[in-house]
Coordinates of C-alpha atoms and ligand atoms in Angstrom, one line a residue:
X261 CA -0.1 0.0 0.1
X262 CA 2.9 2.5 1.2
X263 CA 4.9 1.6 -1.3
X264 CA 3.3 4.4 -5.0
X265 CA 3.3 7.6 -1.8
X266 CA 6.8 8.8 -2.1
X267 CA 8.7 8.5 0.8
X268 CA 11.9 10.0 -0.7
X269 CA 12.0 13.1 2.6
X270 CA 14.3 16.0 2.8
X271 CA 14.4 14.5 6.2
X272 CA 16.1 11.3 4.8
X273 CA 19.1 13.1 3.2
X274 CA 19.7 15.3 6.0
X275 CA 19.4 12.2 8.4
X276 CA 22.8 12.6 11.4
X277 CA 22.6 8.9 12.4
X278 CA 22.4 6.0 9.9
X279 CA 21.3 3.1 11.2
X280 CA 21.1 -0.4 9.8
X281 CA 20.2 -3.5 10.8
X282 CA 19.6 -7.4 10.3
X283 CA 16.8 -8.7 8.6
X284 CA 15.0 -11.8 10.7
X285 CA 16.5 -14.9 9.4
X286 CA 15.2 -17.4 12.3
X287 CA 12.9 -18.2 14.7
X288 CA 12.7 -16.6 18.0
X289 CA 11.8 -16.6 21.7
X290 CA 11.2 -12.8 23.5
X291 CA 9.4 -11.6 25.8
X292 CA 7.8 -8.9 23.5
X293 CA 7.8 -9.0 20.3
X294 CA 6.3 -5.7 18.8
X295 CA 5.8 -4.5 15.8
X296 CA 6.4 -1.7 13.6
X297 CA 9.4 0.8 14.6
X298 CA 8.2 4.5 14.0
X299 CA 8.2 5.9 17.3
X300 CA 5.1 4.2 19.4
X301 CA 6.9 1.2 19.0
X302 CA 10.4 2.8 19.7
X303 CA 8.8 4.0 23.0
X304 CA 7.3 0.6 23.6
X305 CA 11.1 -0.6 22.8
X306 CA 12.9 1.3 24.8
X307 CA 10.6 1.5 28.2
X308 CA 10.8 -2.6 28.0
X309 CA 14.2 -3.2 27.4
X310 CA 15.6 -0.3 30.3
X311 CA 12.8 -2.5 32.7
X312 CA 14.9 -5.8 31.7
X313 CA 12.2 -7.3 29.0
X314 CA 13.5 -8.9 26.0
X315 CA 12.4 -7.3 23.6
X316 CA 12.3 -8.0 20.0
X317 CA 10.9 -4.9 17.2
X318 CA 10.2 -6.3 13.3
X319 CA 10.0 -3.3 10.9
X320 CA 8.7 -4.2 7.6
X321 CA 11.0 -1.9 5.6
X322 CA 13.8 0.4 7.8
X323 CA 13.1 2.6 11.1
X324 CA 11.1 5.7 11.3
X325 CA 10.3 4.7 7.2
X326 CA 5.9 4.9 8.1
X327 CA 4.6 8.3 9.0
X328 CA 7.7 8.7 12.8
X329 CA 10.1 9.3 9.5
X330 CA 7.7 11.7 7.2
X331 CA 5.7 14.2 9.4
X332 CA 5.2 17.4 10.0
X333 CA 7.4 17.2 12.6
X334 CA 4.9 19.6 14.9
X335 CA 5.0 19.6 18.8
X336 CA 0.7 20.1 19.6
X337 CA -1.0 20.3 22.2
X338 CA -3.9 17.6 23.4
X339 CA -6.0 15.8 21.2
X340 CA -6.5 16.5 17.5
X341 CA -10.6 17.3 17.9
X342 CA -10.1 19.3 21.1
X343 CA -11.4 18.5 24.9
X344 CA -15.0 18.4 23.9
X345 CA -15.7 15.3 22.5
X346 CA -12.9 13.3 25.3
X347 CA -15.4 15.2 27.5
X348 CA -18.3 14.0 26.0
X349 CA -17.4 10.1 25.9
X350 CA -15.5 10.7 29.8
X351 CA -16.6 13.4 31.2
X352 CA -14.7 16.7 32.7
X353 CA -12.8 15.2 35.0
X354 CA -10.7 11.7 33.3
X355 CA -11.2 14.0 29.9
X356 CA -8.7 16.4 32.0
X357 CA -6.1 13.6 33.1
X358 CA -6.2 13.1 29.5
X359 CA -5.5 15.8 28.3
X360 CA -3.0 16.2 31.6
X361 CA -1.3 12.8 29.9
X362 CA -1.0 14.5 26.7
X363 CA 0.9 17.2 28.1
X364 CA 3.0 14.8 29.9
X365 CA 3.9 13.4 26.2
X366 CA 6.0 16.1 25.5
X367 CA 7.6 15.8 28.7
X368 CA 8.8 12.9 28.0
X369 CA 10.1 13.7 24.1
X370 CA 11.6 16.6 25.6
X371 CA 13.2 13.9 28.4
X372 CA 14.1 11.5 25.4
X373 CA 15.9 14.3 24.1
X374 CA 18.6 14.5 26.8
X375 CA 18.8 12.2 28.1
X376 CA 19.9 10.1 25.2
X377 CA 21.1 13.4 23.7
X378 CA 19.1 13.2 20.4
X379 CA 20.6 16.0 18.1
X380 CA 16.9 16.5 16.2
X381 CA 16.5 20.3 16.4
X382 CA 14.3 21.0 19.5
X383 CA 12.2 25.2 18.9
X384 CA 9.5 26.1 20.7
X385 CA 6.4 28.4 20.2
X386 CA 3.9 27.5 18.0
X387 CA 1.6 29.8 16.0
X388 CA -2.7 28.3 15.2
X389 CA -3.2 30.4 12.7
X390 CA -7.4 31.8 11.7
X391 CA -7.5 32.0 7.9
X392 CA -11.0 34.3 8.3
X393 CA -11.8 37.1 10.8
X394 CA -14.5 35.8 12.3
X395 CA -12.4 33.1 13.5
X396 CA -10.8 35.4 16.1
X397 CA -13.4 33.9 18.1
X398 CA -12.6 30.1 18.3
X399 CA -9.2 31.3 19.3
X400 CA -10.5 33.1 22.2
X401 CA -12.4 29.7 23.2
X402 CA -9.4 28.3 22.6
X403 CA -7.3 30.4 24.9
X404 CA -9.9 30.2 27.0
X405 CA -10.5 26.1 26.8
X406 CA -6.4 26.6 27.8
X407 CA -6.8 28.7 30.4
X408 CA -9.6 26.1 32.6
X409 CA -7.1 23.4 31.9
X410 CA -4.3 25.3 33.6
X411 CA -1.6 25.4 30.2
X412 CA -0.1 28.7 30.9
X413 CA 1.9 30.0 28.3
X414 CA -0.8 31.2 25.6
X415 CA -1.2 34.3 23.2
X416 CA -3.8 35.8 21.4
X417 CA -2.2 38.3 18.4
X418 CA -3.9 40.2 16.3
X419 CA -3.4 40.0 12.0
X420 CA -0.5 43.6 12.8
X421 CA 0.3 41.3 15.7
X422 CA 0.7 38.6 13.5
X423 CA 2.3 40.3 10.6
X424 CA 5.2 41.2 13.0
X425 CA 6.3 37.7 12.7
X426 CA 5.2 36.2 10.1
X427 CA 5.7 37.1 6.6
X428 CA 1.7 36.4 5.2
X429 CA -0.5 38.6 5.1
X430 CA -3.3 35.5 4.2
X431 CA -4.8 35.4 7.9
X432 CA -6.8 37.6 10.8
X433 CA -4.9 36.6 14.2
X434 CA -3.2 33.3 15.3
X435 CA -3.5 31.7 18.9
X436 CA 0.7 31.6 19.7
X437 CA 2.2 28.3 22.5
X438 CA 5.2 28.3 23.4
X439 CA 4.6 24.4 25.0
X440 CA 4.2 24.0 21.8
X441 CA 7.0 23.1 18.4
X442 CA 8.6 21.5 16.3
X443 CA 11.5 19.2 15.9
X444 CA 13.4 16.9 13.1
X445 CA 11.7 13.9 13.3
X446 CA 13.3 11.6 11.6
X447 CA 16.6 12.4 13.8
X448 CA 14.4 12.3 16.4
X449 CA 13.2 8.1 15.1
X450 CA 16.5 7.8 14.5
X451 CA 17.6 8.6 17.8
X452 CA 14.8 6.7 20.1
X453 CA 15.7 3.7 17.9
X454 CA 19.2 4.6 19.4
X455 CA 18.4 4.2 22.8
X456 CA 16.7 1.6 22.5
X457 CA 19.0 -0.7 20.4
X458 CA 21.3 0.7 23.7
X459 CA 18.9 0.2 26.4
X460 CA 19.4 -3.7 25.0
X461 CA 16.3 -4.3 22.6
X462 CA 16.6 -6.1 19.1
X463 CA 15.2 -4.3 16.0
X464 CA 15.4 -6.5 12.5
X465 CA 14.3 -3.9 9.7
X466 CA 13.6 -5.9 5.8
X467 CA 11.0 -8.1 8.4
X468 CA 7.4 -7.3 7.4
X469 CA 5.2 -9.4 9.7
X470 CA 3.2 -11.5 7.4
X471 CA 1.2 -13.5 9.8
X472 CA 0.4 -12.4 13.4
X473 CA -1.0 -14.6 15.9
X474 CA -3.2 -11.9 18.4
X475 CA -3.9 -15.1 21.1
X476 CA -2.7 -15.6 24.1
X477 CA 0.7 -16.8 22.7
X478 CA 1.2 -14.1 20.9
X479 CA 3.9 -15.1 17.3
X480 CA 4.5 -12.9 14.3
X481 CA 5.9 -14.6 11.5
X482 CA 8.2 -12.8 8.5
X483 CA 9.3 -14.4 5.4
X484 CA 12.6 -16.1 6.9
X485 CA 11.8 -16.3 10.5
X486 CA 9.2 -16.3 13.6
X487 CA 8.8 -14.2 16.9
X488 CA 6.8 -16.0 19.9
X489 CA 6.5 -14.5 22.8
X490 CA 4.8 -13.6 26.1
X491 CA 3.7 -10.0 25.2
X492 CA 3.1 -8.6 21.4
X493 CA 2.5 -4.6 21.1
X494 CA 1.8 -3.3 17.6
X495 CA 3.0 -0.6 16.4
X496 CA 2.0 -0.2 12.7
X497 CA -0.3 2.4 12.8
X498 CA -1.5 3.3 9.6
X499 CA 1.2 1.3 7.4
X500 CA 0.0 -2.3 9.0
X501 CA -2.9 -2.7 6.4
X502 CA -4.4 -5.6 6.7
X503 CA -2.3 -8.0 8.0
X504 CA -4.6 -7.7 11.8
X505 CA -8.1 -8.2 10.6
X506 CA -9.5 -6.1 13.5
X507 CA -7.8 -3.9 13.3
X508 CA -8.1 -2.6 9.8
X509 CA -11.8 -0.8 10.1
X510 CA -10.4 0.9 13.6
X511 CA -8.7 3.8 11.6
X512 CA -8.3 4.6 7.3
X513 CA -5.0 5.8 6.4
X514 CA -5.1 9.5 4.7
X515 CA -2.3 10.6 2.6
X516 CA -0.9 13.7 3.7
X517 CA 2.5 16.0 1.3
X518 CA 5.1 18.1 2.2
X519 CA 7.8 19.8 0.4
X520 CA 11.3 21.9 1.0
X521 CA 12.5 24.5 -0.9
X522 CA 15.9 25.2 -1.7
X523 CA 17.9 26.8 1.7
X524 CA 16.6 30.1 1.8
X525 CA 19.6 31.7 3.8
X526 CA 18.7 32.6 7.0
X527 CA 17.4 36.5 6.9
X528 CA 14.9 34.8 3.8
X529 CA 13.8 32.5 6.1
X530 CA 13.1 34.5 9.2
X531 CA 11.5 37.3 7.2
X532 CA 9.2 34.0 6.4
X533 CA 8.3 32.8 10.1
X534 CA 10.6 35.2 12.3
X535 CA 11.1 33.4 15.2
X536 CA 11.4 30.0 14.2
X537 CA 8.1 28.8 15.8
X538 CA 5.7 25.8 14.0
X539 CA 2.6 27.0 12.5
X540 CA -1.2 25.9 10.9
X541 CA -4.0 27.1 9.7
X542 CA -6.9 26.2 11.8
X543 CA -8.8 25.0 8.7
X544 CA -9.9 20.5 8.5
X545 CA -7.9 20.1 5.7
X546 CA -5.1 21.6 7.5
X547 CA -1.7 23.8 6.5
X548 CA 1.4 22.7 8.7
X549 CA 5.0 25.0 7.6
X550 CA 8.3 25.2 9.6
X551 CA 11.1 26.3 8.8
X552 CA 14.2 23.6 8.7
X553 CA 17.5 24.2 10.7
X554 CA 19.5 25.2 6.9
X555 CA 17.0 27.7 6.7
X556 CA 14.4 26.2 4.0
X557 CA 10.8 26.5 4.0
X558 CA 8.9 22.9 4.7
X559 CA 5.3 23.3 3.8
X560 CA 3.4 20.3 4.3
X561 CA -0.7 19.8 3.2
X562 CA -3.2 18.6 0.7
X563 CA -5.2 15.4 2.1
X564 CA -6.1 12.3 0.3
X565 CA -7.2 8.8 0.8
X566 CA -5.5 7.5 -2.2
X567 CA -2.8 5.6 -2.2
X568 CA -1.5 7.2 -5.8
X569 CA 0.6 10.0 -5.7
X570 CA -1.0 12.7 -6.7
X571 CA 0.5 13.4 -10.7
X572 CA 0.6 17.3 -10.0
X573 CA 1.8 16.8 -6.2
X574 CA 4.6 19.7 -6.8
X575 CA 2.8 22.3 -8.6
X576 CA -0.6 21.9 -6.5
X577 CA 1.8 22.3 -2.9
X578 CA 3.4 25.4 -4.8
X579 CA 0.1 26.7 -5.3
X580 CA -0.7 25.7 -1.5
X581 CA 2.5 27.4 -0.4
X582 CA 2.6 30.7 -2.4
X583 CA -1.0 31.2 -1.4
X584 CA 0.1 32.2 2.1
X585 CA 3.9 33.0 0.9
X586 CA 3.8 34.9 -2.3
X587 CA 7.1 36.1 -2.3
X588 CA 8.8 32.1 -2.3
X589 CA 7.6 32.2 -6.4
X590 CA 10.5 32.5 -7.4
X591 CA 12.1 29.4 -5.4
X592 CA 12.8 25.7 -6.1
X593 CA 11.8 22.9 -4.6
X594 CA 14.1 20.2 -3.6
X595 CA 12.0 17.8 -2.9
X596 CA 8.5 16.6 -2.2
X597 CA 7.3 13.4 -0.5
X598 CA 3.7 12.2 1.7
X599 CA 3.0 9.5 3.7
X600 CA 0.1 8.1 6.1
X601 CA -1.1 9.4 8.8
X602 CA -4.1 6.9 10.5
X603 CA -7.0 8.5 11.6
X604 CA -10.3 7.4 13.6
X605 CA -13.6 8.2 13.4
X606 CA -14.0 10.9 16.3
X607 CA -10.0 11.5 16.0
X608 CA -8.8 10.9 19.4
X609 CA -5.9 7.7 19.4
X610 CA -7.3 4.4 19.3
X611 CA -5.9 1.8 21.5
X612 CA -7.4 -1.2 23.4
X613 CA -6.5 -5.2 23.6
X614 CA -6.8 -8.0 21.5
X615 CA -6.0 -10.7 23.9
X616 CA -5.1 -10.4 28.1
X617 CA -1.2 -10.1 26.3
X618 CA -2.0 -8.1 23.0
X619 CA -1.7 -4.9 22.9
X620 CA -2.6 -2.0 20.4
X621 CA -1.7 1.5 19.5
X622 CA -2.9 4.1 16.3
X623 CA -4.6 6.5 15.2
X624 CA -3.4 9.6 16.4
X625 CA -5.1 11.8 13.8
X626 CA -2.6 13.7 12.4
X627 CA -1.5 14.4 15.9
X628 CA 1.0 11.9 17.0
X629 CA 4.6 13.3 17.6
X630 CA 4.2 13.8 21.1
X631 CA 1.3 11.2 21.6
X632 CA 2.6 7.9 19.6
X633 CA 5.6 8.3 22.0
X634 CA 3.0 8.6 26.2
X635 CA 1.3 5.8 23.6
X636 CA 4.4 3.1 23.8
X637 CA 5.3 3.9 27.2
X638 CA 1.8 3.0 28.5
X639 CA 1.8 -0.2 26.8
X640 CA 5.0 -0.4 27.9
X641 CA 3.4 0.2 31.7
X642 CA 0.5 -2.4 30.5
X643 CA 2.6 -5.7 30.1
X644 CA 5.2 -4.5 33.3
X645 CA 1.0 -5.0 35.2
X646 CA 0.3 -1.6 35.7
X647 CA -2.5 -1.1 33.2
X648 CA -4.1 2.4 35.0
X649 CA -2.8 5.1 33.2
X650 CA -3.5 3.0 29.5
X651 CA -6.6 2.0 30.6
X652 CA -8.0 6.0 31.0
X653 CA -7.4 6.1 27.0
X654 CA -9.1 3.0 25.8
X655 CA -12.4 3.9 27.7
X656 CA -12.3 6.2 24.7
X657 CA -15.4 4.5 21.8
X658 CA -14.7 4.2 18.3
X659 CA -16.8 3.9 15.9
X660 CA -15.4 1.9 12.9
X661 CA -14.5 2.8 9.3
X662 CA -17.3 1.0 6.7
X663 CA -15.5 -1.9 5.2
X664 CA -15.8 -3.6 1.7
X665 CA -16.6 -1.6 -1.2
X666 CA -18.5 1.8 0.3
X667 CA -14.6 1.7 2.2
X668 CA -13.1 4.7 -0.1
X669 CA -16.3 6.3 -1.9
X670 CA -18.0 7.3 1.8
X671 CA -14.3 8.8 2.9
X672 CA -14.5 10.4 -0.8
X673 CA -17.4 12.3 0.0
X674 CA -16.4 12.4 3.3
X675 CA -13.0 14.8 2.7
X676 CA -15.2 17.0 0.4
X677 CA -17.7 17.8 3.1
X678 CA -15.2 19.0 4.9
X679 CA -12.9 20.8 2.0
X680 CA -16.1 22.4 1.4
X681 CA -16.9 23.1 4.9
X682 CA -13.0 24.8 5.5
X683 CA -14.3 26.9 2.4
X684 CA -17.2 28.2 3.5
X685 CA -15.8 28.6 7.5
Ligands
FAD14 C1 2.8 13.7 6.0 C2 3.2 13.7 7.7 C3 2.7 14.9 8.3 C4 2.3 14.2 9.4 N1 2.5 15.8 10.2 C5 2.9 15.9 12.1 C6 3.1 16.8 12.5 O1 3.1 17.7 11.9 N2 2.8 16.6 14.3 C7 2.3 15.5 15.0 O2 1.7 15.4 15.9 N3 2.0 14.4 13.9 C8 1.9 13.8 12.5 N4 2.1 13.2 12.1 C9 1.8 11.7 12.4 C10 2.6 11.1 13.4 O3 3.9 11.2 12.7 C11 2.6 10.1 13.8 O4 1.4 9.7 14.4 C12 3.8 9.0 14.1 O5 4.5 9.3 13.8 C13 2.6 7.7 14.4 O6 3.5 7.0 14.9 P1 3.3 5.8 14.6 O7 5.0 4.8 15.5 O8 2.1 4.6 15.5 O9 3.3 5.4 13.1 P2 5.1 4.8 12.1 O10 5.7 6.2 12.3 O11 3.5 5.2 11.0 O12 5.2 3.5 12.4 C14 4.7 2.5 11.4 C15 5.9 1.5 10.9 O13 5.5 -0.2 11.4 C16 5.8 0.1 10.5 N5 4.7 -1.7 10.0 C17 3.6 -1.5 9.7 N6 2.8 -2.9 9.6 C18 4.1 -3.9 9.6 C19 4.4 -5.3 9.9 N7 2.7 -5.8 9.1 N8 5.3 -5.4 9.8 C20 6.0 -4.9 10.8 N9 6.2 -3.4 10.4 C21 5.2 -2.9 10.3 C22 5.9 0.5 9.3 O14 6.5 0.5 8.4 C23 6.3 1.8 10.1 O15 7.8 1.8 10.2 C24 2.5 13.3 11.0 C25 1.9 12.2 9.4 C26 2.5 12.4 8.2 C27 2.1 11.2 7.6

């Protein structure tokens, strides 16, 4: 499924370490078998290896091949749909505990970067920009909600104030967060993998689990090997496809795309985003962008249910970028790539058990850079016998996506609806 979406990113050309591991070639036993070497799987692997478990990670392609090595790098706050959906399901008190866990996910990321000396260009500051004047009131409500949740450090910026910080006249104000930001996602992922390996985990690349048994004595079979384990953690997210049938309908892969400009030089890059924040608009089909450490613009957006790269990707991404920054019309786009975001029907992450010894987490709905690390850690806690925090998040209910021949047409219709909603907002 994934092969047709461009994988060659700017991140691959700017990695600061190379990790190459062997494919699994034999039958082995482990305490824990983890499927997928993205943030979720590696986070669980690190925690469990540090606790002395024999951990084996099976990765179909290479470490960070999935969303973790391709994303926008934006460290976001809370959950994709906001608090109200959580409150409706869990009540205010438990929803607040979930928000606190999401805050913990950012601290976890920061601690890991510091403890394992992961060089991944961490930057703080996030601008949420509104495309329409009347949407400023939504930002005021958002700021108030954060205040109620005890989450500080936020500032409302008028159009004029925003234009002192952002070289664009496309917006009508912004909410600036001090405690959200951005990283180089692949370098963070590789750093996490390195830490997990140093803690004793074994990662097998080019080792797709083709048959995964999720019973109480779980095992996974690859082309040339097999892992029997006491516990299994499934962290294949949007790239898992139909391998684990009960998980297939719980998420939907949505493609999102990013382009990188040529290096613009420090001054020109600063004239676009003066204080190096992560930036996103507040549309459902969001534009998200930021500066890179070598002064490029990395501009992401679009959304598609197709598994094929759009024919006019560079052109359409240039159009999106120059609608915000017309002054970038003359720059060369050196990279364009895409990846699959796993969304759930209510845009809240989905986690649970397939048997008493098999755990899964996925569906961060475009907001997994920080959250996925936490879900990995909570699955590790559950393996170790303390599942209270995992079980709180597992209480969130999700409607499955439709299966069969209706799946794609219904989702395409949903996407058209959201495009229209953004246009008419
Ligand atoms: C283009 C794009 C932009 C994004 N931007 C942001 C952003 O700015 N901020 C944010 O918070 N989130 C963002 N996200 C989402 C974020 O990247 C993900 O939520 C997060 O990386 C999920 O991590 P993961 O480990 O669960 O999954 P993944 O990183 O997708 O890892 C899953 C891994 O499992 C492997 N796998 C799958 N099936 C098997 C199998 N059968 N056997 C072995 N291995 C298997 C895959 O090869 C893959 O490497 C973005 C995602 C994309 C695609």
